[in-house]
Amino acid sequence: MTHVIQDDPAAGSVTARVPAKVNLQLSVGPLRDDGYHDLVTVFHAVSLFDEVTVTSAERTSVVVSGEGGPAVPLGPANLAVRAAVALARATGRRGKGLGGVKIEIRKRIPVAAGLAGGSADAAAALVACNELWRAGLSTAKLSEIGAQIGSDVPFALIGGTAVGLGRGERLTRALVSGSYHWVLAFGATGLPTPDVFAACDRLRAARAKDDEAPDVPAPRLSTKLMAALRSGDPAAVGPLLTNDLQPAALSLQPLLRRALQAGKEHGALGAMVSGSGPTCAFLAADANAARDLAVADTGAGVCRAVVQVSGPAPGASVVESGALA
Ligand code: ATP
């Protein structure tokens, strides 16, 4: 008989799955003194998932495979690493010689694509480490830790459809009926989010009168969009999709105009740039229409790759747990 002596109660490995998001509404307020913008956004999680496996190890490390893997930082700048370190600190593990964690990220969410893939990985790492370390933190507490890492992390934890205020981290669940079928068209290269906000500010300043600050109204939630989501009718939702960052994303990647046009010509009920782009999101009437749209968009050849997804998808959750108590 072999006795395994386990002085660290957290051993084994845990895998969590986490969705990408699109923004059904993204309204951007004026530039604040602290350099941020107040947002009103409607997040919607879709069935394009990254997977994150955490395994007890002597030292913390990260490996990344899959979509855009080489573009993801492998050191402490990786958002999943930052999340694991923040959780270790919050639960008092750090500095107690309890070892680190090996983090393996399998990416399907493209990097710098406006789909919040980095924040998603941070959320998955929080959920997986919470289980591995049997820390027992509530989603609300994980969300508080996650918000320090990225404003989209709290949404990746809860998934579904939710209204986000502030920088997007103050969330309220939205009432939504039915499911929505989407086609996502990926751009050839990523768009860094700060560049897109800066382009948005420049476009607004260029529209303003000489020497006057741009007249940007405070962002407001679209009650029409919320009513359409409650009705569960994609034909009502499609025309109400809005994104204040879209003109900025189009100014940085003019080819996106053709992608949006192609989607509309192929029967999309709504077409928009997702978040800061460059991914374009097309809403279809149902799964069959989404398949036809995906085929047509692929044939049009104006984007790098096309996937068919649905929403609302659940937030970060453990899919496999080999945590040893
Ligand atoms: P958002 O929509 O949240 O503004 P995004 O979807 O456009 O972001 P991400 O895929 O989240 O972009 O990546 C943004 C940057 O974050 C990348 O350029 C990358 O350097 C960095 N990053 C750090 N950790 C990760 C990670 N685990 N996955 C992807 N990117 C990461």
Short mmCIF file of C-alpha atoms and ligand atoms in Angstrom, two decimals:
data_model
loop_
_atom_site.label_atom_id
_atom_site.label_comp_id
_atom_site.label_asym_id
_atom_site.label_seq_id
_atom_site.Cartn_x
_atom_site.Cartn_y
_atom_site.Cartn_z
CA MET A 1 0.00 0.00 0.00
CA THR A 2 1.31 3.45 -0.88
CA HIS A 3 0.66 6.43 1.31
CA VAL A 4 0.66 9.79 -0.45
CA ILE A 5 1.63 12.50 1.99
CA GLN A 6 -0.18 15.66 1.03
CA ASP A 7 0.72 18.73 3.05
CA ASP A 8 -0.89 21.04 0.49
CA PRO A 9 -4.65 20.42 0.53
CA ALA A 10 -4.83 21.76 -3.01
CA ALA A 11 -3.52 19.24 -5.46
CA GLY A 12 -4.67 17.81 -8.76
CA SER A 13 -6.07 19.87 -11.59
CA VAL A 14 -9.24 21.73 -12.53
CA THR A 15 -10.51 22.84 -15.95
CA ALA A 16 -12.89 25.76 -16.47
CA ARG A 17 -14.64 26.87 -19.65
CA VAL A 18 -15.46 30.50 -20.36
CA PRO A 19 -17.37 32.28 -23.14
CA ALA A 20 -16.55 35.19 -25.44
CA LYS A 21 -18.85 38.22 -25.38
CA VAL A 22 -20.36 40.56 -27.91
CA ASN A 23 -21.87 43.94 -26.98
CA LEU A 24 -25.47 44.37 -28.15
CA GLN A 25 -25.26 48.04 -27.16
CA LEU A 26 -22.01 49.90 -26.53
CA SER A 27 -22.52 53.57 -25.70
CA VAL A 28 -19.41 55.54 -24.88
CA GLY A 29 -19.63 58.73 -22.80
CA PRO A 30 -17.21 61.67 -22.88
CA LEU A 31 -13.55 61.19 -21.99
CA ARG A 32 -13.18 61.52 -18.20
CA ASP A 33 -10.33 63.27 -16.42
CA ASP A 34 -8.90 59.89 -15.40
CA GLY A 35 -8.60 58.87 -19.07
CA TYR A 36 -11.53 56.42 -19.00
CA HIS A 37 -14.99 56.76 -20.50
CA ASP A 38 -18.30 56.04 -18.82
CA LEU A 39 -19.98 53.20 -20.65
CA VAL A 40 -23.47 51.84 -20.92
CA THR A 41 -23.27 48.45 -22.50
CA VAL A 42 -25.32 45.30 -22.95
CA PHE A 43 -23.03 42.27 -22.75
CA HIS A 44 -24.10 39.01 -24.34
CA ALA A 45 -22.07 35.82 -23.86
CA VAL A 46 -21.79 33.56 -26.90
CA SER A 47 -20.86 29.90 -27.33
CA LEU A 48 -17.24 30.41 -28.32
CA PHE A 49 -15.22 29.12 -25.39
CA ASP A 50 -11.65 29.20 -24.11
CA GLU A 51 -10.61 26.47 -21.67
CA VAL A 52 -8.23 26.99 -18.79
CA THR A 53 -6.69 24.11 -16.79
CA VAL A 54 -4.90 24.83 -13.52
CA THR A 55 -2.63 22.25 -11.90
CA SER A 56 -0.77 22.48 -8.62
CA ALA A 57 2.91 23.10 -9.26
CA GLU A 58 5.98 24.34 -7.45
CA ARG A 59 6.08 27.54 -9.49
CA THR A 60 3.47 29.52 -11.40
CA SER A 61 3.70 29.20 -15.18
CA VAL A 62 1.45 29.53 -18.21
CA VAL A 63 1.25 27.83 -21.60
CA VAL A 64 -1.10 28.91 -24.37
CA SER A 65 -2.29 26.94 -27.37
CA GLY A 66 -4.87 27.47 -30.11
CA GLU A 67 -6.28 30.58 -31.79
CA GLY A 68 -3.79 33.48 -31.61
CA GLY A 69 -1.69 31.67 -28.98
CA PRO A 70 1.66 33.21 -29.99
CA ALA A 71 0.24 36.74 -29.46
CA VAL A 72 -0.59 36.04 -25.81
CA PRO A 73 1.97 37.05 -23.15
CA LEU A 74 3.44 34.12 -21.22
CA GLY A 75 4.68 36.00 -18.16
CA PRO A 76 3.02 37.92 -15.34
CA ALA A 77 1.21 40.14 -17.90
CA ASN A 78 -1.03 37.23 -18.84
CA LEU A 79 -4.45 38.04 -17.43
CA ALA A 80 -5.01 34.45 -16.26
CA VAL A 81 -1.73 34.58 -14.31
CA ARG A 82 -2.70 37.94 -12.81
CA ALA A 83 -6.03 36.47 -11.78
CA ALA A 84 -4.45 33.40 -10.14
CA VAL A 85 -1.93 35.57 -8.28
CA ALA A 86 -4.67 37.97 -7.13
CA LEU A 87 -6.79 35.08 -5.85
CA ALA A 88 -3.80 33.52 -4.08
CA ARG A 89 -3.18 36.84 -2.38
CA ALA A 90 -6.86 37.34 -1.45
CA THR A 91 -7.07 33.87 0.08
CA GLY A 92 -3.80 34.15 1.98
CA ARG A 93 -1.98 31.43 0.02
CA ARG A 94 0.78 33.68 -1.22
CA GLY A 95 3.87 33.77 0.89
CA LYS A 96 2.93 30.60 2.77
CA GLY A 97 5.07 28.33 0.62
CA LEU A 98 1.99 26.68 -0.80
CA GLY A 99 3.48 26.56 -4.26
CA GLY A 100 2.18 27.90 -7.51
CA VAL A 101 -0.07 26.83 -10.29
CA LYS A 102 0.55 25.68 -13.85
CA ILE A 103 -1.99 27.38 -16.12
CA GLU A 104 -2.80 25.88 -19.52
CA ILE A 105 -4.97 28.04 -21.78
CA ARG A 106 -6.61 26.53 -24.87
CA LYS A 107 -7.81 29.48 -26.91
CA ARG A 108 -10.67 29.51 -29.37
CA ILE A 109 -11.44 33.19 -28.73
CA PRO A 110 -9.20 35.28 -31.03
CA VAL A 111 -6.83 37.75 -29.36
CA ALA A 112 -7.45 41.53 -29.49
CA ALA A 113 -10.69 40.84 -31.37
CA GLY A 114 -13.25 42.76 -29.30
CA LEU A 115 -14.49 39.49 -27.77
CA ALA A 116 -12.84 39.96 -24.34
CA GLY A 117 -10.78 36.77 -24.60
CA GLY A 118 -8.12 37.90 -22.12
CA SER A 119 -10.74 38.85 -19.53
CA ALA A 120 -12.44 35.51 -20.19
CA ASP A 121 -9.22 33.64 -19.38
CA ALA A 122 -8.85 35.66 -16.17
CA ALA A 123 -12.41 34.70 -15.16
CA ALA A 124 -11.74 31.03 -15.95
CA ALA A 125 -8.53 31.09 -13.90
CA LEU A 126 -10.41 32.60 -10.93
CA VAL A 127 -13.12 29.93 -11.07
CA ALA A 128 -10.64 27.08 -11.59
CA CYS A 129 -8.22 28.19 -8.82
CA ASN A 130 -11.15 28.79 -6.46
CA GLU A 131 -12.03 25.11 -6.95
CA LEU A 132 -8.44 23.79 -6.94
CA TRP A 133 -7.65 25.58 -3.70
CA ARG A 134 -11.10 24.87 -2.23
CA ALA A 135 -11.20 28.56 -1.41
CA GLY A 136 -14.99 28.73 -1.49
CA LEU A 137 -15.21 32.37 -2.61
CA SER A 138 -18.60 33.54 -3.89
CA THR A 139 -19.06 34.77 -7.45
CA ALA A 140 -19.51 38.27 -6.01
CA LYS A 141 -16.08 38.08 -4.31
CA LEU A 142 -14.42 36.62 -7.42
CA SER A 143 -16.03 39.44 -9.38
CA GLU A 144 -14.54 42.03 -7.03
CA ILE A 145 -11.07 40.52 -7.51
CA GLY A 146 -11.64 40.18 -11.28
CA ALA A 147 -12.70 43.81 -11.72
CA GLN A 148 -9.18 44.87 -10.62
CA ILE A 149 -7.76 42.85 -13.51
CA GLY A 150 -10.10 43.91 -16.31
CA SER A 151 -13.49 45.57 -16.58
CA ASP A 152 -14.90 42.66 -18.64
CA VAL A 153 -13.88 39.98 -16.09
CA PRO A 154 -17.02 40.30 -13.91
CA PHE A 155 -19.24 39.69 -16.95
CA ALA A 156 -17.22 36.64 -18.06
CA LEU A 157 -17.91 35.18 -14.59
CA ILE A 158 -21.70 35.46 -14.86
CA GLY A 159 -22.27 35.16 -18.63
CA GLY A 160 -25.81 35.34 -20.04
CA THR A 161 -26.90 38.86 -20.99
CA ALA A 162 -26.27 41.78 -18.67
CA VAL A 163 -26.24 45.56 -18.59
CA GLY A 164 -22.80 46.96 -17.69
CA LEU A 165 -22.25 50.47 -16.29
CA GLY A 166 -19.16 52.40 -15.23
CA ARG A 167 -16.30 50.84 -17.16
CA GLY A 168 -18.58 47.85 -17.77
CA GLU A 169 -17.88 46.18 -14.42
CA ARG A 170 -21.12 47.23 -12.63
CA LEU A 171 -23.51 44.56 -13.81
CA THR A 172 -27.23 43.87 -13.73
CA ARG A 173 -28.66 40.77 -15.37
CA ALA A 174 -30.97 41.49 -18.31
CA LEU A 175 -34.26 39.72 -18.92
CA VAL A 176 -33.94 37.94 -22.23
CA SER A 177 -36.22 35.43 -23.95
CA GLY A 178 -35.11 32.77 -26.39
CA SER A 179 -31.71 32.25 -27.90
CA TYR A 180 -29.92 34.21 -30.59
CA HIS A 181 -27.92 32.82 -33.48
CA TRP A 182 -24.82 34.68 -34.57
CA VAL A 183 -22.10 34.53 -37.14
CA LEU A 184 -18.77 35.97 -36.06
CA ALA A 185 -16.32 37.05 -38.75
CA PHE A 186 -12.72 37.43 -37.58
CA GLY A 187 -10.37 40.09 -38.93
CA ALA A 188 -6.91 39.37 -40.29
CA THR A 189 -5.20 41.31 -37.49
CA GLY A 190 -6.26 42.44 -34.00
CA LEU A 191 -7.17 45.93 -32.85
CA PRO A 192 -5.78 47.09 -29.48
CA THR A 193 -8.70 48.44 -27.41
CA PRO A 194 -6.84 51.64 -26.28
CA ASP A 195 -6.16 52.54 -29.95
CA VAL A 196 -9.87 52.25 -30.76
CA PHE A 197 -10.94 54.48 -27.83
CA ALA A 198 -8.27 57.01 -28.86
CA ALA A 199 -9.57 56.98 -32.46
CA CYS A 200 -13.12 57.48 -31.10
CA ASP A 201 -11.95 60.57 -29.15
CA ARG A 202 -10.14 61.90 -32.24
CA LEU A 203 -13.21 61.49 -34.48
CA ARG A 204 -15.37 63.24 -31.87
CA ALA A 205 -12.86 66.10 -31.49
CA ALA A 206 -12.71 66.53 -35.27
CA ARG A 207 -16.52 66.93 -35.34
CA ALA A 208 -16.49 69.55 -32.55
CA LYS A 209 -16.43 73.26 -33.28
CA ASP A 210 -13.08 75.09 -33.03
CA ASP A 211 -11.69 75.18 -29.47
CA GLU A 212 -14.79 73.56 -28.01
CA ALA A 213 -14.88 70.24 -26.25
CA PRO A 214 -16.86 67.65 -28.23
CA ASP A 215 -20.51 67.62 -27.20
CA VAL A 216 -20.88 63.98 -26.17
CA PRO A 217 -24.08 63.13 -24.31
CA ALA A 218 -24.07 60.89 -21.23
CA PRO A 219 -24.69 57.33 -22.41
CA ARG A 220 -28.18 55.86 -21.81
CA LEU A 221 -29.49 52.33 -21.92
CA SER A 222 -31.71 51.67 -24.95
CA THR A 223 -35.15 50.77 -23.55
CA LYS A 224 -36.17 49.66 -27.07
CA LEU A 225 -33.33 47.13 -27.18
CA MET A 226 -34.25 45.83 -23.71
CA ALA A 227 -37.90 45.42 -24.76
CA ALA A 228 -36.85 43.62 -27.96
CA LEU A 229 -34.63 41.25 -25.95
CA ARG A 230 -37.53 40.49 -23.62
CA SER A 231 -39.73 39.71 -26.62
CA GLY A 232 -37.16 37.17 -27.87
CA ASP A 233 -37.60 38.30 -31.47
CA PRO A 234 -34.25 38.52 -33.34
CA ALA A 235 -35.92 40.55 -36.11
CA ALA A 236 -36.75 43.21 -33.51
CA VAL A 237 -33.28 43.05 -31.89
CA GLY A 238 -31.27 43.22 -35.16
CA PRO A 239 -31.91 46.87 -36.11
CA LEU A 240 -31.37 48.01 -32.50
CA LEU A 241 -27.75 46.79 -32.19
CA THR A 242 -25.48 49.82 -31.71
CA ASN A 243 -21.79 50.38 -31.09
CA ASP A 244 -20.30 53.85 -30.58
CA LEU A 245 -16.82 52.38 -31.21
CA GLN A 246 -17.75 51.14 -34.67
CA PRO A 247 -16.80 54.33 -36.61
CA ALA A 248 -13.41 54.29 -34.82
CA ALA A 249 -12.82 50.61 -35.61
CA LEU A 250 -13.80 51.24 -39.25
CA SER A 251 -11.43 54.20 -39.45
CA LEU A 252 -8.56 51.94 -38.33
CA GLN A 253 -9.56 48.96 -40.50
CA PRO A 254 -11.58 50.27 -43.48
CA LEU A 255 -11.96 46.73 -44.89
CA LEU A 256 -14.45 45.99 -42.09
CA ARG A 257 -17.01 48.06 -44.03
CA ARG A 258 -17.00 45.42 -46.74
CA ALA A 259 -17.40 42.63 -44.19
CA LEU A 260 -20.42 44.39 -42.62
CA GLN A 261 -21.90 45.03 -46.06
CA ALA A 262 -21.43 41.39 -47.09
CA GLY A 263 -23.25 40.21 -43.93
CA LYS A 264 -26.20 42.52 -44.60
CA GLU A 265 -26.39 41.41 -48.24
CA HIS A 266 -26.46 37.80 -47.09
CA GLY A 267 -29.52 38.32 -44.92
CA ALA A 268 -28.21 39.32 -41.47
CA LEU A 269 -30.95 40.89 -39.30
CA GLY A 270 -28.28 43.05 -37.67
CA ALA A 271 -24.60 43.63 -38.37
CA MET A 272 -22.06 45.37 -36.15
CA VAL A 273 -18.47 45.47 -35.06
CA SER A 274 -18.15 43.62 -31.74
CA GLY A 275 -16.80 45.84 -28.94
CA SER A 276 -13.55 47.46 -30.03
CA GLY A 277 -13.38 45.15 -33.07
CA PRO A 278 -12.26 43.98 -35.50
CA THR A 279 -14.63 40.99 -35.18
CA CYS A 280 -17.93 41.59 -36.98
CA ALA A 281 -21.05 40.03 -35.44
CA PHE A 282 -24.10 39.20 -37.56
CA LEU A 283 -27.47 38.27 -36.05
CA ALA A 284 -29.45 35.61 -37.92
CA ALA A 285 -33.11 34.63 -37.68
CA ASP A 286 -32.35 31.06 -36.53
CA ALA A 287 -29.67 28.35 -36.62
CA ASN A 288 -30.34 27.49 -40.29
CA ALA A 289 -30.15 31.12 -41.36
CA ALA A 290 -26.90 31.46 -39.39
CA ARG A 291 -25.44 28.45 -41.21
CA ASP A 292 -26.37 29.94 -44.60
CA LEU A 293 -24.95 33.29 -43.57
CA ALA A 294 -21.69 31.67 -42.39
CA VAL A 295 -21.32 29.85 -45.71
CA ALA A 296 -22.01 33.03 -47.71
CA ASP A 297 -19.65 35.13 -45.60
CA THR A 298 -16.90 32.53 -45.96
CA GLY A 299 -17.43 32.61 -49.74
CA ALA A 300 -17.24 36.42 -49.79
CA GLY A 301 -13.64 36.10 -48.60
CA VAL A 302 -13.52 39.45 -46.78
CA CYS A 303 -12.51 38.02 -43.40
CA ARG A 304 -9.98 35.55 -42.06
CA ALA A 305 -12.42 33.00 -40.59
CA VAL A 306 -16.10 32.67 -39.77
CA VAL A 307 -17.78 30.82 -36.89
CA GLN A 308 -21.41 30.18 -35.99
CA VAL A 309 -22.33 30.65 -32.31
CA SER A 310 -25.39 31.20 -30.12
CA GLY A 311 -26.18 33.18 -27.02
CA PRO A 312 -26.79 33.75 -24.24
CA ALA A 313 -24.08 31.31 -23.08
CA PRO A 314 -23.31 30.54 -19.42
CA GLY A 315 -20.42 32.25 -17.64
CA ALA A 316 -17.14 30.70 -16.50
CA SER A 317 -17.69 27.27 -14.99
CA VAL A 318 -15.72 24.22 -13.92
CA VAL A 319 -16.05 21.44 -16.48
CA GLU A 320 -13.57 18.96 -14.98
CA SER A 321 -12.28 18.72 -11.47
CA GLY A 322 -9.51 16.47 -10.30
CA ALA A 323 -8.88 18.61 -7.22
CA LEU A 324 -7.72 16.33 -4.39
CA ALA A 325 -9.04 17.18 -0.97
P1 ATP B 1 -11.60 43.70 -24.85
O1 ATP B 1 -12.74 43.47 -25.79
O2 ATP B 1 -11.78 43.11 -23.48
O3 ATP B 1 -11.12 45.11 -24.79
P2 ATP B 1 -10.09 42.19 -26.73
O4 ATP B 1 -11.05 41.06 -26.84
O5 ATP B 1 -10.08 43.15 -27.87
O6 ATP B 1 -10.33 42.94 -25.38
P3 ATP B 1 -8.10 40.41 -25.70
O7 ATP B 1 -8.17 39.18 -26.53
O8 ATP B 1 -8.72 40.37 -24.36
O9 ATP B 1 -8.65 41.64 -26.54
O10 ATP B 1 -6.56 40.80 -25.60
C1 ATP B 1 -6.11 42.08 -25.30
C2 ATP B 1 -4.62 42.02 -24.97
O11 ATP B 1 -4.48 41.40 -23.69
C3 ATP B 1 -3.82 41.17 -25.93
O12 ATP B 1 -3.24 41.97 -26.91
C4 ATP B 1 -2.79 40.49 -25.07
O13 ATP B 1 -1.53 41.10 -25.16
C5 ATP B 1 -3.25 40.68 -23.63
N1 ATP B 1 -3.51 39.41 -22.90
C6 ATP B 1 -3.09 39.11 -21.68
N2 ATP B 1 -3.51 37.89 -21.30
C7 ATP B 1 -4.22 37.39 -22.30
C8 ATP B 1 -4.90 36.17 -22.49
N3 ATP B 1 -4.93 35.21 -21.55
N4 ATP B 1 -5.55 36.00 -23.66
C9 ATP B 1 -5.53 36.98 -24.61
N5 ATP B 1 -4.87 38.13 -24.48
C10 ATP B 1 -4.22 38.36 -23.34
#
